[in-house]
Amino acid sequence: MVYENATFARRDVGLSKFRNTLKVDIDRQLGRRGAFDDVGVNLKLRGTFDGVYRLNEDTYGNKAGGAVRLENTVGIPGSSVAHGDGLGSPTSPLTAGLAGLPGGGAFGFNSTDPSAPRYNPNEGMVVLGEHLHRTDGGVAFAVPVRPCDKDSRGCIKDYLDATRQELESPEFNDRWDFIREAYVTGSVPFDDGSALFMKVGKQQVVWGRTDLFRVLDVINPVDYSRNNIYDELQDIRIPMWIMQAEYRAGATETFDDLNFAVVWNFDKFRPHNIGQCGSPNVILDAGCFMRGMKNLWDNGGTVANFANLGLPGLAATDFGPNQIGIRKAHLPNWSLSNTQLGVKLEGQKSGVGFSLNALTYRSQLPSLRGGIPANNPFDPVGAVDTQPQPHPYPYLIAFDVHFPRVNLIGGSMDLQVDAIKSVFRLEAALTEGEEFPNGLRKRLFSESRVFRYVVGWDRPTFIPFLNKTRAFLISAQLFGQHLLDHELEDRPLGKVGMPDWKDNNIFTLLLKGFYMNDRLSPQVIMAHDFRGEATTIAPSIDWLVSDNLKLTVGANVKVGRGARKFDDCRTCNPFHPFSASPGQGPNDGSLGLGGFEPLGRFRAGPIGMAQEEDELQFVLQYKF
């Protein structure tokens, strides 16, 4: 049994984690049972309580957020307006200009009357991206940040809808995540020395040979809300109910060892936990974008710097419900066709280990698909837009969330080179079926094949001026991603297409030392995103005080460019002719006007989007 306390403090925020964890491991070997040898039962339990939602509730709990103002570069009535006071509201002097629209238009939403439907008050909010960047002439909107039992606005049913209790203790949910592992193992031996190994139950399946990067290791979803991308995968993989069957052929005429494995993930689909807005770790700040967009769809809201009224600048605009935003998430129901199946051939030849892998699975990352039925705020009565509303509009920022089917083929290899005292690790995979935002398409997304790879290098190295008697571990990795069907064009006001980089690389380096008979271990981990122009540096010291007590002190510091800009679809013209720029046709798509939100996050990457999340970290572990 292990107790752990992790206490983190974030710059300009204060306490960002006060997580108390209890882990229990139970392993029992049962020996031979029927046809099976070496039968074993394994059970791992983990329960967590993170007190940050109570100790720092002004930032992460029931009192988080407040009233917000949205940038309004048109300057009328001022350089910013309160949520609910944009163009279309009774308080805006610009609203009178909408009287000439058919039926007077349908802009505006309910921010003042709690007794009326779709009440969306200016409270418990932040401005999207405010912790990282200024609006700077781009779009932004208010995002609710309180737990979903305190404020249900923007909560996506069965996806991003956690209560405070579920945020504090994420393992105690209806999927019984407090059971980290619960599986049975056993082998059926054959006369020729081969064997069939079986492992059935709730478990993690580790494919691949590299750390941090998920090239082949994609069977289990990941909980990024625990500590963004920085925790070890074994701590943040979400266990699933899986059956593994592995035929262990042993040595053959060609190979020193050869195995063939089938993996069947028969559990109900689970996406990644990307972090709910209002919690400390929201990878790419994507959970905040999605919660804000869901609130816009359900209740309407004010969008900064949106409407072009023929005046200098752009007017903050009040959209009504069911006009823009995210409507719902389509989480696949359990069915045989929605399960995931993989095969792996693994072997060894002359000291070189290798694997060939294939997997069909559901993407664990969300894809936003446009083309859903929506209402036209310019023409609610159908004077020009004669098709009955709601109906789909091209290039409209109104989406459903989907998790598409993905097929993967790949392989891995590791080889030891004694001459230079090094081990090299390689991993590569090609996928088809992944979906990406794409402003060139009418539904604002498209598929692309993706090639990913990792090259890793490990070497024990003496650094005499630091330690004359014990080698340091040096481990380096280069991750690469290439989108084979990338689309990007230059338009009059900027680039339009897929915000993800066509080619990108991330480099990581670990330097780890050992002192005091390995009881004191300092290390530093660095990661650099080349296209995102962002770096994280994480020094730490592990001190094994006794056989039972371990202390870790560390930090996580980011440097780099930070937020990036990209086309935001303000000039997409979905409601032609009302939303057209001069000379713009009904199906021309965006002209390329952009800002930090919403798509700049894909240019910045997870490190760049966390530039303001420097932390000091203290971890205590006690083994009973």
XYZ file of C-alpha atoms in Angstrom:
624
model
C 0.000 0.000 0.000
C 1.337 3.450 -0.953
C 0.149 6.902 0.129
C 1.128 9.880 -2.013
C 0.639 13.605 -1.618
C 1.359 15.845 -4.606
C 1.337 19.579 -3.861
C 1.904 21.957 -6.792
C 1.987 25.765 -6.808
C 1.525 27.638 -10.103
C 2.881 31.079 -10.901
C 0.253 33.843 -10.469
C -2.349 31.242 -9.468
C -1.208 29.739 -6.191
C -2.139 26.194 -5.284
C -2.807 24.127 -8.431
C -2.758 20.633 -6.949
C -3.220 19.125 -3.497
C -3.754 15.550 -4.599
C -3.835 12.755 -2.040
C -3.632 9.250 -3.471
C -3.844 5.787 -1.956
C -2.648 2.817 -4.027
C -3.115 -0.861 -3.202
C -1.534 -3.706 -5.188
C -2.632 -7.315 -4.683
C -0.969 -10.089 -6.681
C -1.579 -13.782 -6.102
C -0.087 -16.733 -7.932
C -2.420 -19.747 -8.079
C -0.132 -22.143 -9.922
C -1.614 -24.722 -12.270
C -5.374 -24.651 -12.835
C -6.733 -27.154 -15.348
C -5.045 -26.654 -18.720
C -3.386 -23.431 -17.552
C 0.036 -23.079 -15.948
C 1.158 -20.141 -13.825
C -2.329 -18.763 -13.216
C -2.205 -15.395 -11.500
C -4.684 -12.813 -10.256
C -3.659 -9.154 -10.219
C -5.556 -6.291 -8.619
C -4.459 -2.651 -8.420
C -6.641 -0.020 -6.773
C -6.169 3.752 -6.736
C -8.231 6.409 -5.040
C -7.603 10.142 -5.229
C -8.816 13.264 -3.493
C -7.555 16.597 -4.826
C -8.224 19.329 -2.301
C -7.384 22.157 -4.697
C -11.077 22.519 -5.622
C -11.810 23.537 -2.033
C -8.523 25.143 -0.960
C -8.348 27.343 -4.082
C -12.032 27.479 -4.967
C -11.778 31.038 -6.311
C -9.734 29.631 -9.197
C -10.862 26.021 -9.594
C -13.953 25.471 -7.472
C -17.461 26.716 -6.812
C -16.399 30.375 -6.671
C -14.210 30.380 -9.783
C -14.605 32.995 -12.493
C -16.606 36.198 -12.409
C -18.063 38.843 -14.701
C -16.167 39.401 -17.958
C -15.849 41.960 -20.715
C -15.248 41.202 -24.387
C -13.066 43.262 -26.717
C -14.954 45.555 -29.112
C -12.561 47.216 -31.568
C -15.329 49.187 -33.281
C -15.201 51.360 -30.158
C -18.970 51.901 -29.807
C -19.976 52.178 -27.014
C -16.420 51.437 -25.816
C -13.320 49.336 -26.390
C -15.001 46.450 -24.564
C -18.518 45.397 -23.613
C -19.861 43.188 -20.862
C -21.054 39.683 -21.708
C -24.642 40.306 -22.857
C -24.103 43.902 -24.029
C -22.869 43.307 -27.586
C -24.484 44.100 -30.917
C -28.007 42.683 -30.729
C -28.598 43.518 -27.072
C -30.993 46.281 -25.956
C -28.088 48.085 -24.276
C -25.957 48.479 -27.418
C -26.425 51.685 -29.450
C -25.471 49.670 -32.540
C -28.457 47.329 -32.257
C -30.793 49.868 -33.875
C -28.937 49.276 -37.140
C -30.267 45.711 -37.232
C -33.854 46.881 -37.706
C -33.492 46.614 -41.483
C -32.809 42.886 -41.339
C -35.697 40.531 -42.194
C -37.813 40.277 -39.076
C -35.308 42.525 -37.310
C -32.797 39.667 -37.128
C -32.421 37.203 -34.277
C -29.331 38.465 -32.508
C -29.219 38.666 -28.726
C -29.654 36.280 -25.799
C -30.978 36.238 -22.258
C -28.340 37.494 -19.825
C -30.655 39.349 -17.427
C -33.852 37.388 -16.659
C -33.362 34.255 -14.510
C -37.054 33.369 -14.884
C -36.812 33.144 -18.692
C -35.389 30.183 -20.652
C -31.698 29.867 -21.526
C -30.524 32.265 -18.843
C -26.835 33.029 -19.411
C -25.718 35.580 -16.808
C -22.375 37.348 -16.656
C -21.019 35.410 -13.685
C -18.682 32.482 -13.072
C -16.894 33.169 -16.370
C -13.470 33.757 -17.864
C -12.617 35.040 -21.334
C -11.372 32.211 -23.546
C -7.565 32.169 -23.459
C -7.210 35.112 -21.073
C -4.556 33.350 -18.959
C -2.265 33.095 -21.996
C -2.895 35.997 -24.355
C -4.778 39.211 -25.009
C -7.686 39.087 -27.449
C -5.675 41.435 -29.715
C -8.380 42.014 -32.314
C -9.356 38.360 -32.585
C -12.424 36.475 -31.427
C -13.134 35.434 -27.863
C -16.151 34.596 -25.755
C -17.071 33.938 -22.153
C -16.509 30.435 -20.783
C -18.157 29.073 -17.598
C -15.531 27.559 -15.289
C -17.349 26.253 -12.223
C -17.949 22.503 -11.725
C -20.972 21.234 -13.612
C -23.059 20.570 -10.493
C -22.588 24.252 -9.586
C -22.975 25.671 -13.114
C -24.195 23.394 -15.901
C -23.631 25.905 -18.701
C -21.372 24.542 -21.422
C -21.211 21.038 -19.960
C -21.271 18.364 -22.674
C -23.355 15.379 -21.599
C -21.321 12.237 -20.847
C -18.111 13.896 -22.046
C -17.080 17.082 -20.231
C -19.680 17.314 -17.476
C -17.836 16.534 -14.224
C -19.181 17.608 -10.853
C -16.869 18.881 -8.123
C -16.838 15.436 -6.534
C -15.823 13.870 -9.865
C -13.056 16.440 -10.314
C -11.784 15.918 -6.766
C -11.936 12.113 -6.939
C -11.882 11.187 -10.638
C -11.465 7.446 -10.061
C -14.830 7.163 -8.288
C -17.147 7.284 -11.291
C -19.617 5.027 -13.069
C -16.753 3.316 -14.936
C -15.126 2.233 -11.637
C -11.775 3.790 -12.466
C -10.581 3.182 -8.926
C -9.874 -0.323 -10.253
C -6.621 0.408 -12.077
C -6.048 -3.234 -12.941
C -8.057 -6.412 -12.354
C -6.998 -9.257 -14.570
C -6.237 -12.971 -14.670
C -3.212 -14.448 -16.434
C -2.290 -17.969 -17.418
C -0.445 -20.027 -20.022
C -1.346 -23.171 -21.924
C 1.899 -25.082 -22.631
C 2.370 -27.189 -25.764
C 4.567 -30.235 -26.319
C 6.930 -28.397 -28.686
C 7.860 -25.884 -25.979
C 5.624 -23.106 -27.244
C 2.772 -21.704 -25.169
C -0.421 -19.681 -25.408
C -0.434 -16.841 -22.871
C -3.761 -15.271 -21.889
C -4.442 -12.055 -19.991
C -8.068 -11.022 -19.489
C -9.518 -8.174 -17.459
C -9.134 -4.477 -16.802
C -5.612 -3.530 -17.795
C -3.131 -1.341 -19.603
C -1.654 -2.617 -22.851
C 1.783 -1.198 -23.605
C 2.705 -1.184 -27.271
C 5.873 0.490 -28.439
C 9.275 1.106 -26.948
C 9.492 4.868 -26.373
C 8.509 7.201 -23.552
C 5.983 10.067 -23.553
C 4.997 9.844 -27.232
C 2.039 7.692 -28.252
C 2.985 6.378 -31.678
C 2.032 2.718 -31.234
C 0.894 2.924 -27.617
C -2.670 4.012 -28.453
C -4.851 1.193 -27.142
C -5.686 2.814 -23.793
C -6.968 6.395 -23.642
C -5.067 8.875 -21.486
C -6.101 11.173 -18.636
C -4.370 14.452 -19.497
C -6.270 16.234 -16.723
C -3.966 14.597 -14.168
C -0.833 16.554 -15.149
C -1.131 17.520 -18.818
C 1.501 15.589 -20.844
C 4.081 15.439 -18.061
C 3.169 12.354 -16.011
C 4.444 8.928 -16.968
C 2.040 7.053 -19.206
C 1.665 4.211 -16.694
C 0.059 6.721 -14.305
C -2.290 8.393 -16.793
C -3.423 5.596 -19.073
C -7.098 4.819 -18.489
C -7.391 1.037 -17.975
C -9.891 -0.796 -20.177
C -11.475 -4.255 -20.191
C -9.242 -6.107 -22.637
C -8.366 -9.647 -23.659
C -4.822 -10.465 -24.783
C -3.876 -13.790 -26.357
C -0.200 -14.295 -27.178
C 1.249 -17.331 -28.912
C 4.845 -17.640 -27.699
C 6.663 -19.726 -30.284
C 10.070 -19.225 -28.697
C 13.199 -19.783 -30.794
C 12.733 -20.765 -34.447
C 15.092 -21.513 -37.324
C 15.076 -17.834 -38.269
C 14.469 -15.935 -35.047
C 15.885 -16.149 -31.545
C 12.381 -15.525 -30.212
C 8.991 -15.030 -31.861
C 5.549 -14.162 -30.480
C 2.192 -13.401 -32.080
C -0.409 -11.472 -30.071
C -4.058 -10.536 -30.535
C -5.524 -7.705 -28.449
C -9.284 -7.195 -28.196
C -10.482 -4.127 -26.330
C -14.104 -5.101 -25.684
C -14.819 -2.252 -23.272
C -17.233 0.577 -24.022
C -15.438 3.416 -25.806
C -13.541 5.952 -23.687
C -12.082 9.185 -25.090
C -9.053 10.923 -23.646
C -9.763 13.109 -20.646
C -8.562 16.429 -22.077
C -9.443 18.344 -18.915
C -12.656 20.177 -18.117
C -12.522 23.957 -18.208
C -12.113 25.213 -14.669
C -9.681 22.448 -13.683
C -5.896 22.997 -13.407
C -4.817 20.935 -16.432
C -6.656 21.471 -19.720
C -4.433 20.287 -22.569
C -4.309 22.826 -25.434
C -6.983 24.718 -23.467
C -9.300 22.673 -25.704
C -11.741 21.881 -22.897
C -12.323 25.604 -22.390
C -12.941 26.201 -26.084
C -15.426 23.329 -26.156
C -17.255 24.413 -23.008
C -17.551 27.963 -24.303
C -18.836 26.740 -27.667
C -21.385 24.460 -26.013
C -22.636 27.422 -23.977
C -22.930 29.505 -27.164
C -25.070 26.816 -28.796
C -27.337 26.214 -25.815
C -27.729 29.763 -24.534
C -26.135 32.211 -26.956
C -23.379 34.597 -25.977
C -21.210 37.572 -26.832
C -18.374 37.054 -29.339
C -15.617 39.665 -29.374
C -14.712 41.611 -32.541
C -17.090 39.755 -34.858
C -19.410 41.937 -36.950
C -18.130 44.172 -39.756
C -20.462 47.175 -39.834
C -18.490 49.175 -42.384
C -16.836 51.140 -39.581
C -13.228 50.971 -38.396
C -12.892 47.892 -36.210
C -15.279 45.019 -35.523
C -18.234 44.884 -33.159
C -18.650 42.456 -30.283
C -21.804 40.567 -31.243
C -24.526 38.793 -29.254
C -25.509 35.529 -30.942
C -28.663 33.684 -29.991
C -29.093 30.013 -29.114
C -28.674 27.362 -31.837
C -26.810 29.692 -34.187
C -23.126 28.886 -33.557
C -21.289 26.562 -31.176
C -21.190 22.864 -30.275
C -24.515 21.016 -30.243
C -23.594 17.622 -28.735
C -21.008 14.841 -28.549
C -21.607 11.525 -30.315
C -19.987 8.971 -28.014
C -20.120 5.523 -29.646
C -22.464 3.121 -27.906
C -21.184 -0.340 -27.121
C -21.465 -2.745 -30.014
C -19.229 -5.396 -31.463
C -18.390 -3.080 -34.351
C -17.331 -0.349 -31.911
C -14.784 -2.532 -30.123
C -11.083 -2.319 -30.979
C -8.894 -5.084 -32.368
C -5.135 -5.266 -32.763
C -2.481 -7.781 -33.758
C 1.246 -7.741 -33.108
C 4.133 -9.887 -34.314
C 7.104 -9.496 -31.994
C 10.486 -11.142 -32.077
C 14.217 -10.947 -31.655
C 17.056 -11.641 -34.060
C 20.768 -11.269 -33.302
C 20.121 -8.905 -30.417
C 17.639 -6.753 -32.336
C 14.098 -6.671 -30.986
C 11.288 -5.798 -33.363
C 7.517 -5.697 -33.697
C 4.971 -5.291 -36.473
C 1.652 -3.849 -35.329
C -1.834 -3.291 -36.724
C -4.845 -1.844 -34.931
C -8.340 -0.646 -35.725
C -9.744 1.674 -33.071
C -11.757 4.789 -32.379
C -9.932 8.103 -32.207
C -9.682 9.107 -28.557
C -9.393 12.774 -29.530
C -12.532 14.731 -30.470
C -13.232 15.803 -34.027
C -15.527 18.785 -34.641
C -17.712 18.218 -37.687
C -19.621 21.147 -39.110
C -22.710 20.990 -41.270
C -25.270 20.581 -38.489
C -28.690 22.299 -38.750
C -28.596 25.831 -37.315
C -30.620 29.044 -37.305
C -29.809 32.145 -39.355
C -29.498 35.207 -37.074
C -29.757 37.596 -40.047
C -32.946 36.149 -41.548
C -35.043 34.285 -38.984
C -38.233 34.736 -41.046
C -36.866 33.218 -44.279
C -37.221 36.285 -46.477
C -33.994 35.538 -48.368
C -33.001 32.202 -46.837
C -36.121 30.338 -47.971
C -35.070 26.844 -46.851
C -36.886 25.961 -43.605
C -34.740 26.588 -40.539
C -32.783 25.129 -38.913
C -30.670 23.715 -41.739
C -26.943 23.244 -42.443
C -24.916 26.232 -43.642
C -21.528 25.904 -45.378
C -18.519 27.126 -43.398
C -20.622 27.782 -40.292
C -18.885 27.384 -36.928
C -21.583 25.035 -35.610
C -20.442 21.519 -34.772
C -21.111 18.097 -33.358
C -18.284 16.196 -31.662
C -17.360 12.832 -33.181
C -14.745 10.137 -32.558
C -13.954 8.601 -35.965
C -12.697 5.114 -36.730
C -8.907 5.006 -37.242
C -6.758 2.250 -38.733
C -3.078 1.956 -37.831
C -0.132 -0.042 -39.106
C 3.360 0.308 -37.717
C 6.354 -1.261 -36.130
C 9.124 -0.831 -33.609
C 12.711 -1.874 -33.089
C 15.367 -1.691 -30.440
C 19.010 -2.536 -30.802
C 21.951 -2.457 -28.461
C 25.248 -1.119 -29.797
C 27.884 -2.233 -27.319
C 30.685 -0.364 -29.080
C 29.186 2.955 -28.015
C 27.373 1.622 -24.930
C 24.035 2.703 -26.345
C 20.544 1.409 -26.946
C 18.519 2.795 -29.846
C 14.722 2.621 -29.929
C 12.619 3.227 -33.019
C 8.883 3.406 -33.474
C 6.772 4.343 -36.498
C 3.111 4.227 -37.466
C 0.849 5.242 -40.325
C -2.813 5.973 -39.632
C -5.811 6.633 -41.832
C -9.112 8.076 -40.683
C -7.913 10.835 -38.354
C -9.773 14.137 -38.721
C -8.425 17.681 -38.426
C -9.891 21.201 -38.539
C -9.803 22.550 -42.100
C -11.194 25.953 -43.060
C -11.018 25.089 -46.765
C -13.820 22.536 -46.456
C -17.495 23.468 -46.145
C -17.887 21.363 -42.981
C -14.622 22.787 -41.589
C -12.823 19.452 -41.198
C -11.117 16.824 -43.330
C -9.326 13.494 -43.009
C -5.600 13.063 -43.347
C -3.289 10.115 -43.250
C -0.640 10.675 -40.594
C 2.884 9.275 -40.337
C 4.470 9.440 -36.890
C 7.830 8.234 -35.672
C 10.119 8.321 -32.650
C 13.849 7.674 -32.517
C 15.226 7.184 -29.006
C 18.759 6.861 -27.657
C 19.798 5.728 -24.164
C 23.331 5.679 -22.797
C 24.911 5.418 -19.336
C 27.634 8.075 -19.330
C 30.227 9.073 -16.777
C 30.498 12.799 -16.121
C 33.535 12.888 -13.798
C 33.182 16.455 -12.557
C 29.654 15.612 -11.349
C 30.137 12.028 -10.158
C 33.325 9.976 -10.461
C 31.829 6.662 -9.322
C 28.360 6.437 -10.881
C 27.240 6.903 -14.467
C 24.485 9.287 -15.480
C 21.634 8.104 -17.664
C 21.249 10.146 -20.831
C 18.098 9.536 -22.836
C 17.114 11.508 -25.936
C 14.124 11.182 -28.255
C 13.054 12.814 -31.490
C 9.344 12.637 -32.315
C 8.058 13.490 -35.771
C 4.621 13.914 -37.318
C 3.789 14.316 -41.001
C 0.277 14.950 -42.354
C 0.148 13.378 -45.801
C -3.102 15.092 -46.853
C -2.368 18.538 -45.447
C -4.213 21.492 -47.013
C -3.229 25.157 -46.636
C -3.774 28.172 -48.901
C -2.918 31.855 -48.896
C -6.036 34.018 -48.931
C -6.294 37.848 -49.021
C -6.105 38.251 -45.226
C -3.996 35.235 -44.247
C -3.546 31.488 -44.463
C -6.611 29.227 -44.518
C -6.811 25.463 -44.171
C -5.477 23.036 -41.594
C -3.887 24.746 -38.564
C -1.879 21.642 -37.626
C 1.648 21.797 -39.008
C 2.249 19.613 -42.054
C 5.568 18.558 -40.513
C 6.671 18.991 -36.923
C 9.231 17.580 -34.518
C 9.581 17.495 -30.745
C 12.915 16.719 -29.090
C 13.235 15.474 -25.509
C 16.313 14.995 -23.336
C 16.656 13.319 -19.938
C 19.776 13.592 -17.773
C 19.544 11.561 -14.562
C 22.196 11.113 -11.871
C 22.576 8.853 -8.834
C 24.199 9.602 -5.463
C 24.277 8.197 -1.919
C 23.964 4.579 -3.042
C 21.179 5.621 -5.430
C 19.084 7.133 -2.632
C 19.475 10.636 -4.086
C 18.662 11.060 -7.760
C 18.630 14.478 -9.450
C 17.362 14.744 -12.991
C 16.332 17.255 -15.606
C 13.901 16.635 -18.457
C 13.652 19.028 -21.380
C 11.273 19.048 -24.349
C 11.319 21.412 -27.331
C 8.556 21.811 -29.923
C 10.300 23.056 -33.073
C 7.341 24.513 -35.003
C 5.544 25.605 -31.861
C 8.770 27.350 -30.764
C 8.156 26.292 -27.174
C 10.297 24.545 -24.560
C 9.624 23.021 -21.168
C 12.329 22.344 -18.573
C 11.549 20.106 -15.591
C 14.326 19.662 -12.995
C 13.660 17.468 -9.958
C 15.389 15.614 -7.114
C 14.214 12.255 -5.734
C 15.346 11.457 -2.188
C 14.723 7.982 -0.821
C 14.767 8.926 2.856
C 14.176 5.323 3.921
C 12.925 2.115 2.382
C 9.407 3.452 2.960
C 9.619 7.224 2.497
C 10.418 9.035 -0.754
C 10.417 12.801 -1.326
C 10.513 14.574 -4.684
C 11.043 18.297 -5.205
C 10.804 19.709 -8.703
C 9.687 22.434 -11.048
C 8.185 22.752 -14.503
C 9.154 25.885 -16.425
C 8.122 26.830 -19.951
C 9.795 29.287 -22.303
C 9.026 30.191 -25.885
C 6.699 32.030 -28.203
C 3.428 31.040 -26.561
C 0.096 31.628 -28.286
C -0.086 31.679 -32.090
C -2.596 33.101 -34.567
C -4.558 31.423 -37.360
C -7.698 31.917 -39.451
C -10.784 32.061 -37.195
C -13.563 31.893 -39.825
C -14.993 35.362 -39.140
C -14.812 35.907 -42.910
C -16.241 32.475 -43.827
C -19.573 34.017 -44.969
C -21.965 31.219 -43.958
C -25.063 33.470 -44.126
C -24.665 34.908 -47.620
C -25.343 37.666 -48.578
C -25.670 39.122 -45.069
C -22.247 37.976 -43.830
C -20.330 38.574 -47.081
C -17.295 40.807 -47.385
C -17.118 42.998 -50.525
C -16.843 40.781 -53.614
C -17.209 37.536 -51.628
C -19.365 34.776 -53.133
C -21.645 32.332 -51.278
C -19.182 29.414 -51.346
C -15.829 31.186 -51.374
C -14.962 30.313 -47.782
C -12.760 32.306 -45.460
C -10.639 35.271 -46.512
C -8.134 34.437 -43.763
C -8.798 36.995 -41.037
C -7.376 35.415 -37.898
C -6.538 35.637 -34.232
C -5.318 33.543 -31.333
C -8.670 31.773 -30.900
C -9.815 29.205 -31.671
C -7.326 27.491 -33.997
C -4.048 29.091 -32.981
C -3.790 26.451 -30.243
C -2.883 23.848 -32.870
C 0.048 25.987 -34.041
C 1.282 26.573 -30.481
C 1.009 22.924 -29.391
C 0.564 21.625 -25.830
C 3.809 23.172 -24.569
C 3.125 26.566 -26.133
C -0.439 26.630 -24.810
C 0.909 26.019 -21.280
C 3.426 28.888 -21.321
C 1.851 30.541 -18.271
C 1.701 27.349 -16.193
C 5.122 27.327 -14.506
C 4.976 25.286 -11.309
C 6.876 24.276 -8.207
C 6.138 20.674 -7.269
C 6.495 18.624 -4.100
C 5.607 14.923 -3.861
C 5.692 12.688 -0.788
C 5.321 8.913 -1.053
C 5.086 6.534 1.882
C 4.968 2.771 1.473
C 3.225 0.780 4.200
